[in-house]
Amino acid sequence: MATLIRSLSSLSRSSSKSSCLAARLGGARSLATESKSIRRTGLYDFHIENGAKMVPFAGYSMPLTYGDVGQVASHHHVRNEAGLFDVGHMVQTTFRGPTATAFLEHLTPSSLSSLPAYTSTLSVLVNPQGGIIDDTVITKHSSNAFYVVTNAGRRDEDLPWFTTQLEKWNSPEGPGGKEGPVEMEVMEDWGLIAIQGPQAASYLQSLTSYDLRELTFGKSAYVPIEGFNLHVARGGYTGEDGFEISIPPSHTVEVAKLLHKSPVQLAGLAARDSLRLEAGMCLYGNDLDESTSPVEAGLSWVIGKDRKETGGFIGADEVLRQLKEGPTRRRVGFIVEGAPARQGAKIFAPSSPEPIGTITSGIPSPTLSKNIAMGYVQSGHHKKGTQVEVEVRGKRQPAVVTPMPFIKPRYWRG
């Protein structure tokens, strides 16, 4: 999934240009999917009614922009007011059983045993070589029940992986067979909506008697919203305060219409991508893949303190080795002079003929009015302020290693 948004407003003027942007957002695989197999979220008709430009993304037909609202305008609206995103393409799954905590700690390096109830954590599924199968958000409801959200573009890899690992776990010789099995349920066709921005909380508060001030960043609860009892998690993918709301299939359209009122504006993939890159967040398939470890990706913080000592998760040998010895490359941010650096652009040390890394995501930042990017460089070139050069259209341009996030997050922490 690429992240490179070229001149935001102009790209959405025609369907062909929208498809080009979708290719950068969703990668060749999503566009190669035959039209007959393209899936739709429960809000497809809602998007069409609201003038959405629909494009293939991660196997789904998803809104890129709406009407004559360009990507930059939509981006700014979320930063300054509030935006509503359909993220129903994401895979929502529940795991239940006496050994559910141990099972998920087997698949991830997170410390889920000590995670409080109704608290979420970003995590990663790790393969035996220490690479990232997918990034995920895990919400603990109890020691026996978890709600897990994974990427739509990894559905065909994640679900078989879960199934295979469950079969081993629940076998007579496995922990589940001895101490209690784990059951997995994929929440097919459930809606998932993200309302993001500085006015998101005040608008949502007007629809519920629940005191949202108690729902701090990373917490979740079942919240009554105009007669609906919905799972609401405080967090998101933009760097702004906001919420992700899981909705039963029969109510998804009603809830979307309820939330789509001023100051909340519909926002699509184009704005979502530029917002997340300003917030320094990874997009799987571009900034993360199965050959990249959480240590290389700068995600060592998702590895629990106790897990760093005891391991016990798939891929632990390689991940713990990298923690001890250091990785050979690291994900870092850049401010780039001149033209924006796009995915795949080579990174060089000044005057060096050999590349030291590659850009994985890059855009002109609507908020900063600068070209920002992230990518991987050889260790030793990763420190803040390091001067590098990025090859754009055959010419090298100056760039400087810059801490991420590029903007200050505004999460509600109470």
GROMACS .gro file of C-alpha atoms in nm:
model
  414
    1MET     CA    1   0.000   0.000   0.000
    2ALA     CA    2   0.166   0.316  -0.110
    3THR     CA    3   0.109   0.649   0.056
    4LEU     CA    4   0.216   0.905  -0.192
    5ILE     CA    5  -0.037   1.171  -0.262
    6ARG     CA    6   0.050   1.388  -0.555
    7SER     CA    7  -0.093   1.731  -0.569
    8LEU     CA    8  -0.391   1.661  -0.376
    9SER     CA    9  -0.669   1.867  -0.528
   10SER     CA   10  -0.575   1.805  -0.889
   11LEU     CA   11  -0.561   1.429  -0.850
   12SER     CA   12  -0.929   1.400  -0.770
   13ARG     CA   13  -1.052   1.589  -1.079
   14SER     CA   14  -1.100   1.279  -1.291
   15SER     CA   15  -1.167   0.912  -1.232
   16SER     CA   16  -0.845   0.814  -1.409
   17LYS     CA   17  -0.639   1.036  -1.182
   18SER     CA   18  -0.830   0.905  -0.881
   19SER     CA   19  -0.736   0.554  -0.985
   20CYS     CA   20  -0.371   0.660  -1.001
   21LEU     CA   21  -0.390   0.789  -0.647
   22ALA     CA   22  -0.561   0.471  -0.537
   23ALA     CA   23  -0.275   0.275  -0.686
   24ARG     CA   24  -0.031   0.471  -0.472
   25LEU     CA   25  -0.253   0.424  -0.168
   26GLY     CA   26  -0.347   0.064  -0.218
   27GLY     CA   27  -0.068  -0.085  -0.423
   28ALA     CA   28  -0.087  -0.288  -0.740
   29ARG     CA   29  -0.251  -0.579  -0.564
   30SER     CA   30  -0.567  -0.387  -0.475
   31LEU     CA   31  -0.609  -0.250  -0.827
   32ALA     CA   32  -0.538  -0.588  -0.980
   33THR     CA   33  -0.838  -0.735  -0.800
   34GLU     CA   34  -1.108  -0.814  -1.054
   35SER     CA   35  -1.414  -0.592  -1.027
   36LYS     CA   36  -1.639  -0.890  -0.955
   37SER     CA   37  -1.443  -0.965  -0.640
   38ILE     CA   38  -1.428  -0.609  -0.508
   39ARG     CA   39  -1.602  -0.599  -0.171
   40ARG     CA   40  -1.819  -0.320  -0.036
   41THR     CA   41  -1.861  -0.193   0.316
   42GLY     CA   42  -2.210  -0.141   0.454
   43LEU     CA   43  -2.179   0.230   0.372
   44TYR     CA   44  -2.122   0.193  -0.003
   45ASP     CA   45  -2.460   0.340  -0.103
   46PHE     CA   46  -2.421   0.611   0.162
   47HIS     CA   47  -2.093   0.715   0.002
   48ILE     CA   48  -2.246   0.728  -0.346
   49GLU     CA   49  -2.536   0.940  -0.218
   50ASN     CA   50  -2.285   1.185  -0.075
   51GLY     CA   51  -2.088   1.226  -0.398
   52ALA     CA   52  -1.792   1.003  -0.317
   53LYS     CA   53  -1.531   0.917  -0.577
   54MET     CA   54  -1.494   0.544  -0.522
   55VAL     CA   55  -1.169   0.360  -0.591
   56PRO     CA   56  -1.040   0.006  -0.535
   57PHE     CA   57  -0.842  -0.019  -0.212
   58ALA     CA   58  -0.731  -0.334  -0.029
   59GLY     CA   59  -0.996  -0.539  -0.206
   60TYR     CA   60  -1.277  -0.292  -0.131
   61SER     CA   61  -1.446  -0.009  -0.316
   62MET     CA   62  -1.369   0.287  -0.090
   63PRO     CA   63  -1.423   0.664  -0.099
   64LEU     CA   64  -1.122   0.869  -0.204
   65THR     CA   65  -1.280   1.215  -0.178
   66TYR     CA   66  -1.633   1.357  -0.167
   67GLY     CA   67  -1.791   1.595  -0.416
   68ASP     CA   68  -1.582   1.902  -0.486
   69VAL     CA   69  -1.401   1.890  -0.150
   70GLY     CA   70  -1.037   1.831  -0.236
   71GLN     CA   71  -0.791   1.634  -0.031
   72VAL     CA   72  -0.618   1.939   0.117
   73ALA     CA   73  -0.947   2.095   0.227
   74SER     CA   74  -1.061   1.767   0.377
   75HIS     CA   75  -0.727   1.726   0.556
   76HIS     CA   76  -0.753   2.074   0.708
   77HIS     CA   77  -1.114   2.016   0.813
   78VAL     CA   78  -1.010   1.715   1.018
   79ARG     CA   79  -0.717   1.904   1.173
   80ASN     CA   80  -0.938   2.203   1.261
   81GLU     CA   81  -1.288   2.058   1.312
   82ALA     CA   82  -1.390   1.694   1.262
   83GLY     CA   83  -1.403   1.429   0.991
   84LEU     CA   84  -1.590   1.102   0.954
   85PHE     CA   85  -1.410   0.804   0.797
   86ASP     CA   86  -1.552   0.470   0.689
   87VAL     CA   87  -1.301   0.209   0.807
   88GLY     CA   88  -1.543  -0.080   0.778
   89HIS     CA   89  -1.302  -0.255   0.542
   90MET     CA   90  -1.079  -0.335   0.839
   91VAL     CA   91  -1.111  -0.688   0.978
   92GLN     CA   92  -1.277  -0.701   1.320
   93THR     CA   93  -1.228  -1.025   1.512
   94THR     CA   94  -1.296  -1.150   1.863
   95PHE     CA   95  -1.102  -1.415   2.053
   96ARG     CA   96  -1.260  -1.583   2.354
   97GLY     CA   97  -1.161  -1.864   2.586
   98PRO     CA   98  -0.972  -1.950   2.905
   99THR     CA   99  -0.635  -1.921   2.732
  100ALA     CA  100  -0.712  -1.623   2.506
  101THR     CA  101  -0.453  -1.401   2.675
  102ALA     CA  102  -0.179  -1.662   2.643
  103PHE     CA  103  -0.273  -1.731   2.281
  104LEU     CA  104  -0.246  -1.367   2.173
  105GLU     CA  105   0.076  -1.329   2.369
  106HIS     CA  106   0.205  -1.623   2.167
  107LEU     CA  107   0.128  -1.438   1.842
  108THR     CA  108   0.241  -1.090   1.951
  109PRO     CA  109   0.517  -0.940   2.170
  110SER     CA  110   0.268  -0.737   2.375
  111SER     CA  111   0.213  -0.771   2.750
  112LEU     CA  112  -0.157  -0.847   2.745
  113SER     CA  113  -0.166  -1.011   3.087
  114SER     CA  114  -0.105  -0.678   3.257
  115LEU     CA  115  -0.325  -0.475   3.020
  116PRO     CA  116  -0.629  -0.337   3.209
  117ALA     CA  117  -0.977  -0.432   3.093
  118TYR     CA  118  -1.121  -0.217   2.815
  119THR     CA  119  -0.778  -0.088   2.722
  120SER     CA  120  -0.624  -0.104   2.375
  121THR     CA  121  -0.267  -0.141   2.256
  122LEU     CA  122  -0.104  -0.123   1.917
  123SER     CA  123   0.072  -0.451   1.847
  124VAL     CA  124   0.216  -0.663   1.567
  125LEU     CA  125   0.174  -1.019   1.449
  126VAL     CA  126   0.522  -1.163   1.406
  127ASN     CA  127   0.640  -1.445   1.180
  128PRO     CA  128   0.908  -1.699   1.284
  129GLN     CA  129   1.179  -1.484   1.122
  130GLY     CA  130   1.082  -1.182   1.329
  131GLY     CA  131   0.905  -1.001   1.044
  132ILE     CA  132   0.574  -0.821   1.077
  133ILE     CA  133   0.279  -1.013   0.934
  134ASP     CA  134   0.051  -0.721   1.018
  135ASP     CA  135   0.010  -0.439   1.263
  136THR     CA  136  -0.302  -0.456   1.478
  137VAL     CA  137  -0.492  -0.291   1.758
  138ILE     CA  138  -0.584  -0.528   2.040
  139THR     CA  139  -0.851  -0.433   2.294
  140LYS     CA  140  -0.875  -0.640   2.609
  141HIS     CA  141  -1.229  -0.681   2.743
  142SER     CA  142  -1.129  -0.943   3.000
  143SER     CA  143  -0.861  -1.210   3.039
  144ASN     CA  144  -1.092  -1.436   2.838
  145ALA     CA  145  -1.206  -1.193   2.567
  146PHE     CA  146  -1.029  -0.968   2.318
  147TYR     CA  147  -1.138  -0.750   2.027
  148VAL     CA  148  -0.876  -0.734   1.749
  149VAL     CA  149  -0.866  -0.509   1.441
  150THR     CA  150  -0.635  -0.594   1.152
  151ASN     CA  151  -0.576  -0.451   0.805
  152ALA     CA  152  -0.809  -0.523   0.514
  153GLY     CA  153  -0.517  -0.562   0.276
  154ARG     CA  154  -0.380  -0.845   0.492
  155ARG     CA  155  -0.708  -1.031   0.535
  156ASP     CA  156  -0.601  -1.323   0.314
  157GLU     CA  157  -0.279  -1.362   0.514
  158ASP     CA  158  -0.401  -1.284   0.866
  159LEU     CA  159  -0.710  -1.503   0.888
  160PRO     CA  160  -0.537  -1.823   0.767
  161TRP     CA  161  -0.250  -1.744   1.005
  162PHE     CA  162  -0.492  -1.712   1.297
  163THR     CA  163  -0.669  -2.034   1.194
  164THR     CA  164  -0.346  -2.233   1.163
  165GLN     CA  165  -0.217  -2.112   1.497
  166LEU     CA  166  -0.551  -2.182   1.665
  167GLU     CA  167  -0.551  -2.539   1.536
  168LYS     CA  168  -0.210  -2.595   1.691
  169TRP     CA  169  -0.306  -2.417   2.012
  170ASN     CA  170  -0.633  -2.608   2.057
  171SER     CA  171  -0.489  -2.949   1.967
  172PRO     CA  172  -0.485  -3.211   2.245
  173GLU     CA  173  -0.112  -3.147   2.294
  174GLY     CA  174  -0.145  -2.766   2.283
  175PRO     CA  175  -0.211  -2.519   2.565
  176GLY     CA  176  -0.571  -2.476   2.454
  177GLY     CA  177  -0.630  -2.848   2.451
  178LYS     CA  178  -0.492  -2.884   2.802
  179GLU     CA  179  -0.615  -2.568   2.973
  180GLY     CA  180  -0.911  -2.451   2.764
  181PRO     CA  181  -0.959  -2.372   2.394
  182VAL     CA  182  -0.976  -2.035   2.225
  183GLU     CA  183  -1.252  -1.948   1.979
  184MET     CA  184  -1.220  -1.693   1.701
  185GLU     CA  185  -1.513  -1.506   1.547
  186VAL     CA  186  -1.473  -1.278   1.246
  187MET     CA  187  -1.727  -0.995   1.272
  188GLU     CA  188  -1.825  -1.005   0.906
  189ASP     CA  189  -2.005  -0.700   0.767
  190TRP     CA  190  -1.987  -0.504   1.092
  191GLY     CA  191  -1.941  -0.133   1.044
  192LEU     CA  192  -1.643   0.060   1.176
  193ILE     CA  193  -1.646   0.438   1.171
  194ALA     CA  194  -1.376   0.678   1.283
  195ILE     CA  195  -1.469   1.030   1.390
  196GLN     CA  196  -1.152   1.237   1.420
  197GLY     CA  197  -1.061   1.597   1.498
  198PRO     CA  198  -1.065   1.856   1.777
  199GLN     CA  199  -1.446   1.887   1.767
  200ALA     CA  200  -1.513   1.511   1.753
  201ALA     CA  201  -1.556   1.473   2.129
  202SER     CA  202  -1.792   1.766   2.174
  203TYR     CA  203  -2.014   1.649   1.889
  204LEU     CA  204  -2.024   1.288   2.007
  205GLN     CA  205  -2.089   1.408   2.363
  206SER     CA  206  -2.406   1.579   2.238
  207LEU     CA  207  -2.540   1.237   2.139
  208THR     CA  208  -2.474   1.046   2.461
  209SER     CA  209  -2.522   1.065   2.838
  210TYR     CA  210  -2.189   0.886   2.886
  211ASP     CA  211  -1.919   1.122   3.013
  212LEU     CA  212  -1.659   1.098   2.737
  213ARG     CA  213  -1.403   1.277   2.954
  214GLU     CA  214  -1.369   0.945   3.135
  215LEU     CA  215  -1.283   0.769   2.809
  216THR     CA  216  -0.917   0.864   2.772
  217PHE     CA  217  -0.686   0.775   2.483
  218GLY     CA  218  -0.651   0.397   2.448
  219LYS     CA  219  -0.966   0.321   2.648
  220SER     CA  220  -1.293   0.179   2.522
  221ALA     CA  221  -1.646   0.127   2.650
  222TYR     CA  222  -1.995   0.039   2.540
  223VAL     CA  223  -2.155   0.380   2.497
  224PRO     CA  224  -2.526   0.462   2.448
  225ILE     CA  225  -2.558   0.681   2.139
  226GLU     CA  226  -2.910   0.790   2.056
  227GLY     CA  227  -3.059   0.452   2.140
  228PHE     CA  228  -2.768   0.242   2.010
  229ASN     CA  229  -2.529   0.068   2.250
  230LEU     CA  230  -2.197   0.076   2.062
  231HIS     CA  231  -1.837  -0.022   2.125
  232VAL     CA  232  -1.644   0.307   2.125
  233ALA     CA  233  -1.263   0.321   2.144
  234ARG     CA  234  -1.080   0.649   2.188
  235GLY     CA  235  -0.799   0.668   1.937
  236GLY     CA  236  -0.745   0.673   1.563
  237TYR     CA  237  -0.507   0.712   1.274
  238THR     CA  238  -0.476   1.089   1.234
  239GLY     CA  239  -0.289   1.222   1.538
  240GLU     CA  240  -0.608   1.400   1.645
  241ASP     CA  241  -0.844   1.323   1.929
  242GLY     CA  242  -1.119   1.093   1.813
  243PHE     CA  243  -1.307   0.767   1.835
  244GLU     CA  244  -1.350   0.442   1.643
  245ILE     CA  245  -1.702   0.305   1.670
  246SER     CA  246  -1.793  -0.056   1.591
  247ILE     CA  247  -2.149  -0.099   1.466
  248PRO     CA  248  -2.371  -0.404   1.399
  249PRO     CA  249  -2.448  -0.444   1.026
  250SER     CA  250  -2.815  -0.352   1.060
  251HIS     CA  251  -2.737  -0.014   1.219
  252THR     CA  252  -2.427   0.103   1.030
  253VAL     CA  253  -2.605   0.341   0.791
  254GLU     CA  254  -2.824   0.490   1.065
  255VAL     CA  255  -2.526   0.563   1.286
  256ALA     CA  256  -2.327   0.712   0.996
  257LYS     CA  257  -2.615   0.948   0.915
  258LEU     CA  258  -2.643   1.040   1.282
  259LEU     CA  259  -2.275   1.131   1.301
  260HIS     CA  260  -2.261   1.310   0.966
  261LYS     CA  261  -2.380   1.652   1.075
  262SER     CA  262  -2.199   1.984   1.106
  263PRO     CA  263  -1.920   2.024   1.203
  264VAL     CA  264  -1.846   1.663   1.103
  265GLN     CA  265  -1.751   1.631   0.735
  266LEU     CA  266  -1.707   1.308   0.541
  267ALA     CA  267  -1.342   1.229   0.466
  268GLY     CA  268  -1.187   0.966   0.240
  269LEU     CA  269  -0.868   0.774   0.179
  270ALA     CA  270  -0.678   1.073   0.043
  271ALA     CA  271  -0.709   1.280   0.361
  272ARG     CA  272  -0.664   0.975   0.582
  273ASP     CA  273  -0.327   0.904   0.427
  274SER     CA  274  -0.182   1.254   0.460
  275LEU     CA  275  -0.313   1.283   0.816
  276ARG     CA  276  -0.155   0.955   0.924
  277LEU     CA  277   0.181   1.038   0.767
  278GLU     CA  278   0.195   1.373   0.945
  279ALA     CA  279   0.125   1.175   1.263
  280GLY     CA  280   0.420   0.943   1.184
  281MET     CA  281   0.203   0.633   1.156
  282CYS     CA  282   0.290   0.333   0.940
  283LEU     CA  283   0.089   0.191   0.653
  284TYR     CA  284   0.129  -0.183   0.608
  285GLY     CA  285   0.270  -0.290   0.274
  286ASN     CA  286   0.466   0.030   0.244
  287ASP     CA  287   0.631   0.111   0.575
  288LEU     CA  288   0.591  -0.240   0.717
  289ASP     CA  289   0.614  -0.587   0.566
  290GLU     CA  290   0.712  -0.944   0.649
  291SER     CA  291   1.081  -0.872   0.598
  292THR     CA  292   1.075  -0.587   0.851
  293SER     CA  293   1.103  -0.643   1.225
  294PRO     CA  294   0.933  -0.427   1.490
  295VAL     CA  295   1.279  -0.318   1.604
  296GLU     CA  296   1.374  -0.193   1.257
  297ALA     CA  297   1.035  -0.024   1.225
  298GLY     CA  298   1.083   0.177   1.544
  299LEU     CA  299   0.804  -0.017   1.713
  300SER     CA  300   1.009  -0.167   1.996
  301TRP     CA  301   0.775   0.011   2.236
  302VAL     CA  302   0.498  -0.239   2.153
  303ILE     CA  303   0.716  -0.513   2.303
  304GLY     CA  304   0.625  -0.552   2.668
  305LYS     CA  305   0.901  -0.507   2.925
  306ASP     CA  306   0.852  -0.860   3.055
  307ARG     CA  307   0.843  -0.998   2.699
  308LYS     CA  308   1.184  -0.846   2.631
  309GLU     CA  309   1.317  -1.067   2.908
  310THR     CA  310   1.113  -1.384   2.870
  311GLY     CA  311   1.025  -1.390   2.499
  312GLY     CA  312   0.773  -1.665   2.443
  313PHE     CA  313   0.623  -1.522   2.124
  314ILE     CA  314   0.666  -1.636   1.766
  315GLY     CA  315   0.980  -1.476   1.620
  316ALA     CA  316   1.116  -1.386   1.962
  317ASP     CA  317   1.471  -1.513   1.898
  318GLU     CA  318   1.533  -1.268   1.613
  319VAL     CA  319   1.343  -0.978   1.768
  320LEU     CA  320   1.527  -1.009   2.101
  321ARG     CA  321   1.860  -1.045   1.918
  322GLN     CA  322   1.797  -0.716   1.738
  323LEU     CA  323   1.698  -0.549   2.064
  324LYS     CA  324   2.028  -0.658   2.216
  325GLU     CA  325   2.262  -0.603   1.922
  326GLY     CA  326   2.076  -0.331   1.736
  327PRO     CA  327   1.915  -0.353   1.390
  328THR     CA  328   2.109  -0.291   1.068
  329ARG     CA  329   1.851  -0.039   0.950
  330ARG     CA  330   1.592   0.188   1.108
  331ARG     CA  331   1.273   0.370   1.012
  332VAL     CA  332   1.309   0.748   1.036
  333GLY     CA  333   1.136   1.064   0.922
  334PHE     CA  334   1.262   1.329   0.679
  335ILE     CA  335   1.200   1.685   0.574
  336VAL     CA  336   1.284   1.697   0.203
  337GLU     CA  337   1.376   2.009   0.005
  338GLY     CA  338   1.261   2.059  -0.353
  339ALA     CA  339   1.010   1.817  -0.502
  340PRO     CA  340   0.841   1.565  -0.269
  341ALA     CA  341   1.015   1.229  -0.233
  342ARG     CA  342   0.794   0.937  -0.330
  343GLN     CA  343   0.788   0.574  -0.229
  344GLY     CA  344   1.091   0.390  -0.363
  345ALA     CA  345   1.315   0.697  -0.382
  346LYS     CA  346   1.673   0.612  -0.291
  347ILE     CA  347   1.847   0.776   0.002
  348PHE     CA  348   2.219   0.861  -0.005
  349ALA     CA  349   2.476   0.997   0.233
  350PRO     CA  350   2.607   1.327   0.084
  351SER     CA  351   2.854   1.263  -0.201
  352SER     CA  352   2.822   0.884  -0.157
  353PRO     CA  353   2.761   0.677  -0.472
  354GLU     CA  354   2.584   0.391  -0.292
  355PRO     CA  355   2.234   0.427  -0.142
  356ILE     CA  356   2.192   0.392   0.232
  357GLY     CA  357   1.817   0.347   0.232
  358THR     CA  358   1.479   0.392   0.067
  359ILE     CA  359   1.177   0.618   0.112
  360THR     CA  360   0.860   0.425   0.195
  361SER     CA  361   0.606   0.709   0.224
  362GLY     CA  362   0.618   1.073   0.123
  363ILE     CA  363   0.384   1.368   0.063
  364PRO     CA  364   0.367   1.745   0.060
  365SER     CA  365   0.237   1.809   0.413
  366PRO     CA  366  -0.080   2.023   0.405
  367THR     CA  367  -0.030   2.126   0.769
  368LEU     CA  368   0.341   2.210   0.754
  369SER     CA  369   0.368   2.324   0.390
  370LYS     CA  370   0.684   2.115   0.368
  371ASN     CA  371   0.767   1.785   0.201
  372ILE     CA  372   0.770   1.507   0.458
  373ALA     CA  373   0.864   1.143   0.422
  374MET     CA  374   0.956   0.832   0.613
  375GLY     CA  375   1.184   0.549   0.514
  376TYR     CA  376   1.461   0.314   0.622
  377VAL     CA  377   1.829   0.400   0.645
  378GLN     CA  378   2.133   0.207   0.757
  379SER     CA  379   2.200   0.237   1.129
  380GLY     CA  380   2.442   0.518   1.193
  381HIS     CA  381   2.257   0.749   0.955
  382HIS     CA  382   1.939   0.753   1.162
  383LYS     CA  383   2.010   1.021   1.420
  384LYS     CA  384   1.813   1.346   1.437
  385GLY     CA  385   1.962   1.618   1.218
  386THR     CA  386   2.159   1.384   0.993
  387GLN     CA  387   2.193   1.535   0.647
  388VAL     CA  388   2.114   1.302   0.357
  389GLU     CA  389   2.018   1.326  -0.007
  390VAL     CA  390   1.710   1.178  -0.172
  391GLU     CA  391   1.699   1.096  -0.542
  392VAL     CA  392   1.389   1.247  -0.704
  393ARG     CA  393   1.346   1.227  -1.082
  394GLY     CA  394   1.710   1.141  -1.127
  395LYS     CA  395   1.839   1.432  -0.920
  396ARG     CA  396   1.955   1.436  -0.562
  397GLN     CA  397   1.784   1.672  -0.321
  398PRO     CA  398   1.884   1.764   0.034
  399ALA     CA  399   1.689   1.611   0.320
  400VAL     CA  400   1.733   1.595   0.696
  401VAL     CA  401   1.642   1.320   0.940
  402THR     CA  402   1.354   1.456   1.147
  403PRO     CA  403   1.179   1.310   1.452
  404MET     CA  404   0.827   1.177   1.407
  405PRO     CA  405   0.546   1.257   1.448
  406PHE     CA  406   0.580   1.563   1.229
  407ILE     CA  407   0.286   1.730   1.405
  408LYS     CA  408   0.209   1.730   1.777
  409PRO     CA  409  -0.061   1.470   1.851
  410ARG     CA  410  -0.369   1.593   2.033
  411TYR     CA  411  -0.489   1.275   2.202
  412TRP     CA  412  -0.718   1.311   2.502
  413ARG     CA  413  -0.535   1.182   2.807
  414GLY     CA  414  -0.755   1.346   3.071
   0.00000   0.00000   0.00000
